[in-house]
Amino acid sequence: MPIKRSNSGKLSRKSSSNGIKASELEKNSLLNMFKKIESDSKLVECNLCNKKFKPSLINKHKQFECLDNIKKESFNGHEVIILDDNDDKFIPESKECNKVEHDDFDENNWSTKRIKLDQNSIFSEKSVERDSFEIENKVLPDNEQFDFYLSNFSDAIDSVLNEEQFKHLFDENDQRAFEIFNLLSNSAKILYVRLFQRKFKWHSLENINYEKLGKDPSPFLDELKQNKFLIDDTSIETYEEIICLFKIPQLKELIRLCHISVVQTNKTEMIRAILQHFRTQKGVKSHFFKKQPNDQATCEATPNYMLQCKKILGKCFKLDKNIRSIFVRTLILYSLSSSYQSDPSNAGQQQLLQVLMVNLNNVKYVKYEIRLNMKIFNDKQSLLNYEQALDDEFELLNILESKDYEQAYDLFKEKIESFKIIILDPDSLDRDKQLPLYLRNFSRGSIYTKILSIFAFEVLQRLKKYQEANDIFEFLLYKQQVYRLSTRSKWFERLAINYESHLKDPVKCFQSIKNALEDQENIIFSGRLNLYSRLEKMSQTKKYSKIKHQIDALCAREKFDFTEARSVEIQGTLLHTSEFIPGRKNVFIDSPSKNSMTISVEQVAINHYINNMGFTHAKHAETSTLTTLYGILFWDVIWNDSVFNVFVDKFQHAPLDLQTKYFYENRKECIENRLNLFRNSSIEDICIMASDCWSSNFGYQCYGVNFELFESLEEFLSFLKCFNAQQLVNLCEYISRNYRHCRSGGPDLVVWSDETKRVKFVEVKGPGDHLSYKQMIWLDFMIKNSIDCEVCHVKGLNSKRLR
């Protein structure tokens, strides 16, 4: 999705003191910016975690974000964290937690966004001091030391096991694993949690080094191994497994002992040469595949390369896959609303990091009671199926991050049919139909429906395989009507576009639009407008003359009554045509002087309303202004925990039904009481309520609410005082009934004056730009409810050359 710039996010330019004209500096700055954007289109792989990033972000990732790079460090006498091998130690600086992006809940966006947890924010000096106090006051058994990570891990496990609706998801073997874990020594449990937080792979003994466990962790490793929580190097069977664990000095030693001729000193080339040498040796084949019972004779003739490799490498350990998977599933349940796609080799890490940040008070979630009266997962197999679906989704998204669409097509083409079979499984469909829409998202059918949608939009459309894409869209629309119903509008729109523009089939295009318009329950208003507009264009085109009477009849059934918003026109100065930057249609400057700065078209409008129209405040935040206003006024309604099945864990930034029709239905009485309270209150009384809510909830996570949008409570109250009570009632009722449809399309700007108590919402349009249907819907609502709004068209005037 495009990145939105705030009204303060503009390129600034300082005056030149070296004889170079300011305009040249400005142009060079812009050119460099676009060169950087072009270079960022080629992703670079992190050599620590193998993930790909833009070149401009790779260093920051390695230093602060890479989970494989966070090292053991003693800070003020307390251990911070240990995750992976052989990197320089560092103490991260304090950093604020990233804010929730406004499209976190967008299930149509394949790059699903949640609250991004910044590991650096957990290491602030203030947090460490607070932890020291808590550790000193923690009552512990004799001879046991407190470990923050073990405490979080154990609390998470206990919380899930004590939840009545989850108990049936763990069988006797699972329960036995939990019991054995509790019987382990404290140090063995600390070691297990540390290894659990690291990448799921083999770790050599020399890289398992934790200050709390003393110089030799071998006794605790042996304890974990004896209880089958770990496996050791005796379980390594193939050369590929063991060679990848070698460091460069160890590879050189192996090359010398095995008399292998290698020219390159690059680690990858060395590994390739070693494996190639082993493949050419007689009897070594058995070590490239798992041994079979009839391979005994071959194994006896095998050269002693495997023993030599293990001798050089030393002892190695890895978490037992089956035991680890039990804990991973438990942590998924612990933060079920955040069970987003993650690398299976790092599964569980994000959940533990989330718990850690909450305990350190770096991320604050609203406290509420979890009330469940229905089973989200019918049995253990349902949970296992859901976990597998998440892994398949991650696999696809991981490929799409590298923009290798051909690879994604080749890899998933054969899987699509099996995904369709899973979606249409009759037992799953019957069971999931009984769940409300927002709980169906925790089923494998919902995840595989999402995978098909992503595959069609992001792979088939980009590869111009339009017929294959339409086959998937028709399957999702006509074969199932259980999962992802809110996405049906986009499926219908794309189906019609493909048939009209690419496949040149007007009859099927018309039929798809007709089917969409008849699906009034699931097709949102803006989607209906888009389809209706397409119908009108088709009726005026000669190639549709054969079905024109059908098109006209369908158009006559659809009537939309819009009130047109007032339009104003202002002028903005553009950079000279010869100085335009490729990829930027319009670049505005604040003045035609030599000391001018480039600004956005929205900033041109802000300057006009502040300087010429008497307004004192302005915000460029689009719909975020409206959802923040609503969230603060309706905070306790949103977080009303008397509703069942909308809160499933402690880490939600909204109830699950917020963006569904059930939100209003489940809280109808509560919402109507709040609206009546506002109707009978003065704006001063409403401001007092809002002030109390702001003060008691500032900084807590709430979807759509951005406290930092306003500089202070006083600024927010000055904005609120510009409304009357009835306007707020109408606005809050509208959003309560249609939150999902209201989260986008709001006017670009809101300007107000704390002196005259005037407020105005402004949709800004640059040269050649026009209103979308979502924007038209918002403007229509504001006009009909006496909220001042208008469309500001910025006309570009070409400037003289600035050189």
PDB file of N, CA and C in Angstrom, residues 559-588:
ATOM      1  N   LYS A 559     -30.282   3.035  -8.018  1.00  0.00           N
ATOM      2  CA  LYS A 559     -30.402   4.486  -7.914  1.00  0.00           C
ATOM      3  C   LYS A 559     -29.576   4.976  -6.737  1.00  0.00           C
ATOM      4  N   PHE A 560     -28.700   5.923  -7.006  1.00  0.00           N
ATOM      5  CA  PHE A 560     -27.829   6.468  -5.973  1.00  0.00           C
ATOM      6  C   PHE A 560     -28.015   7.974  -5.925  1.00  0.00           C
ATOM      7  N   ASP A 561     -28.335   8.468  -4.751  1.00  0.00           N
ATOM      8  CA  ASP A 561     -28.608   9.897  -4.571  1.00  0.00           C
ATOM      9  C   ASP A 561     -27.456  10.525  -3.783  1.00  0.00           C
ATOM     10  N   PHE A 562     -26.564  11.217  -4.497  1.00  0.00           N
ATOM     11  CA  PHE A 562     -25.422  11.858  -3.859  1.00  0.00           C
ATOM     12  C   PHE A 562     -25.595  13.365  -3.861  1.00  0.00           C
ATOM     13  N   THR A 563     -25.214  13.970  -2.750  1.00  0.00           N
ATOM     14  CA  THR A 563     -25.163  15.423  -2.678  1.00  0.00           C
ATOM     15  C   THR A 563     -23.743  15.868  -3.013  1.00  0.00           C
ATOM     16  N   GLU A 564     -23.621  16.659  -4.022  1.00  0.00           N
ATOM     17  CA  GLU A 564     -22.293  17.066  -4.485  1.00  0.00           C
ATOM     18  C   GLU A 564     -21.683  18.085  -3.525  1.00  0.00           C
ATOM     19  N   ALA A 565     -20.441  17.845  -3.159  1.00  0.00           N
ATOM     20  CA  ALA A 565     -19.757  18.739  -2.231  1.00  0.00           C
ATOM     21  C   ALA A 565     -19.323  20.027  -2.935  1.00  0.00           C
ATOM     22  N   ARG A 566     -19.273  21.114  -2.168  1.00  0.00           N
ATOM     23  CA  ARG A 566     -18.808  22.386  -2.700  1.00  0.00           C
ATOM     24  C   ARG A 566     -17.339  22.267  -3.115  1.00  0.00           C
ATOM     25  N   SER A 567     -16.965  22.902  -4.204  1.00  0.00           N
ATOM     26  CA  SER A 567     -15.597  22.871  -4.711  1.00  0.00           C
ATOM     27  C   SER A 567     -14.996  24.258  -4.688  1.00  0.00           C
ATOM     28  N   VAL A 568     -13.741  24.326  -4.320  1.00  0.00           N
ATOM     29  CA  VAL A 568     -12.988  25.579  -4.404  1.00  0.00           C
ATOM     30  C   VAL A 568     -11.711  25.301  -5.185  1.00  0.00           C
ATOM     31  N   GLU A 569     -11.167  26.337  -5.747  1.00  0.00           N
ATOM     32  CA  GLU A 569      -9.943  26.172  -6.532  1.00  0.00           C
ATOM     33  C   GLU A 569      -8.893  27.144  -6.026  1.00  0.00           C
ATOM     34  N   ILE A 570      -7.719  26.633  -5.752  1.00  0.00           N
ATOM     35  CA  ILE A 570      -6.594  27.481  -5.349  1.00  0.00           C
ATOM     36  C   ILE A 570      -5.423  27.195  -6.282  1.00  0.00           C
ATOM     37  N   GLN A 571      -4.414  28.001  -6.170  1.00  0.00           N
ATOM     38  CA  GLN A 571      -3.262  27.861  -7.057  1.00  0.00           C
ATOM     39  C   GLN A 571      -2.017  27.493  -6.262  1.00  0.00           C
ATOM     40  N   GLY A 572      -1.202  26.631  -6.850  1.00  0.00           N
ATOM     41  CA  GLY A 572       0.068  26.246  -6.260  1.00  0.00           C
ATOM     42  C   GLY A 572       1.153  26.309  -7.310  1.00  0.00           C
ATOM     43  N   THR A 573       2.345  26.644  -6.888  1.00  0.00           N
ATOM     44  CA  THR A 573       3.461  26.802  -7.826  1.00  0.00           C
ATOM     45  C   THR A 573       4.172  25.475  -8.011  1.00  0.00           C
ATOM     46  N   LEU A 574       4.294  25.073  -9.274  1.00  0.00           N
ATOM     47  CA  LEU A 574       4.990  23.838  -9.601  1.00  0.00           C
ATOM     48  C   LEU A 574       6.445  24.108  -9.925  1.00  0.00           C
ATOM     49  N   LEU A 575       7.270  23.106  -9.735  1.00  0.00           N
ATOM     50  CA  LEU A 575       8.625  23.211 -10.255  1.00  0.00           C
ATOM     51  C   LEU A 575       8.569  23.363 -11.768  1.00  0.00           C
ATOM     52  N   HIS A 576       9.579  24.013 -12.339  1.00  0.00           N
ATOM     53  CA  HIS A 576       9.609  24.182 -13.781  1.00  0.00           C
ATOM     54  C   HIS A 576       9.583  22.820 -14.465  1.00  0.00           C
ATOM     55  N   THR A 577       8.928  22.761 -15.620  1.00  0.00           N
ATOM     56  CA  THR A 577       8.748  21.493 -16.328  1.00  0.00           C
ATOM     57  C   THR A 577      10.065  20.765 -16.540  1.00  0.00           C
ATOM     58  N   SER A 578      11.121  21.489 -16.850  1.00  0.00           N
ATOM     59  CA  SER A 578      12.416  20.854 -17.117  1.00  0.00           C
ATOM     60  C   SER A 578      13.040  20.267 -15.859  1.00  0.00           C
ATOM     61  N   GLU A 579      12.488  20.637 -14.693  1.00  0.00           N
ATOM     62  CA  GLU A 579      13.062  20.159 -13.444  1.00  0.00           C
ATOM     63  C   GLU A 579      12.218  19.065 -12.788  1.00  0.00           C
ATOM     64  N   PHE A 580      11.190  18.598 -13.499  1.00  0.00           N
ATOM     65  CA  PHE A 580      10.374  17.516 -12.950  1.00  0.00           C
ATOM     66  C   PHE A 580      11.203  16.262 -12.764  1.00  0.00           C
ATOM     67  N   ILE A 581      10.850  15.504 -11.775  1.00  0.00           N
ATOM     68  CA  ILE A 581      11.548  14.268 -11.453  1.00  0.00           C
ATOM     69  C   ILE A 581      10.770  13.087 -12.041  1.00  0.00           C
ATOM     70  N   PRO A 582      11.445  12.136 -12.698  1.00  0.00           N
ATOM     71  CA  PRO A 582      10.734  10.973 -13.233  1.00  0.00           C
ATOM     72  C   PRO A 582       9.951  10.258 -12.129  1.00  0.00           C
ATOM     73  N   GLY A 583       8.703   9.932 -12.431  1.00  0.00           N
ATOM     74  CA  GLY A 583       7.864   9.253 -11.456  1.00  0.00           C
ATOM     75  C   GLY A 583       7.038  10.203 -10.601  1.00  0.00           C
ATOM     76  N   ARG A 584       7.328  11.486 -10.670  1.00  0.00           N
ATOM     77  CA  ARG A 584       6.557  12.479  -9.903  1.00  0.00           C
ATOM     78  C   ARG A 584       5.868  13.396 -10.909  1.00  0.00           C
ATOM     79  N   LYS A 585       4.534  13.269 -10.975  1.00  0.00           N
ATOM     80  CA  LYS A 585       3.803  14.068 -11.952  1.00  0.00           C
ATOM     81  C   LYS A 585       3.836  15.544 -11.584  1.00  0.00           C
ATOM     82  N   ASN A 586       3.578  15.855 -10.321  1.00  0.00           N
ATOM     83  CA  ASN A 586       3.507  17.247  -9.866  1.00  0.00           C
ATOM     84  C   ASN A 586       4.355  17.428  -8.615  1.00  0.00           C
ATOM     85  N   VAL A 587       5.295  18.335  -8.668  1.00  0.00           N
ATOM     86  CA  VAL A 587       6.110  18.675  -7.512  1.00  0.00           C
ATOM     87  C   VAL A 587       5.888  20.152  -7.222  1.00  0.00           C
ATOM     88  N   PHE A 588       5.258  20.459  -6.078  1.00  0.00           N
ATOM     89  CA  PHE A 588       4.944  21.842  -5.734  1.00  0.00           C
ATOM     90  C   PHE A 588       6.067  22.441  -4.896  1.00  0.00           C
TER      91      PHE A 588
END
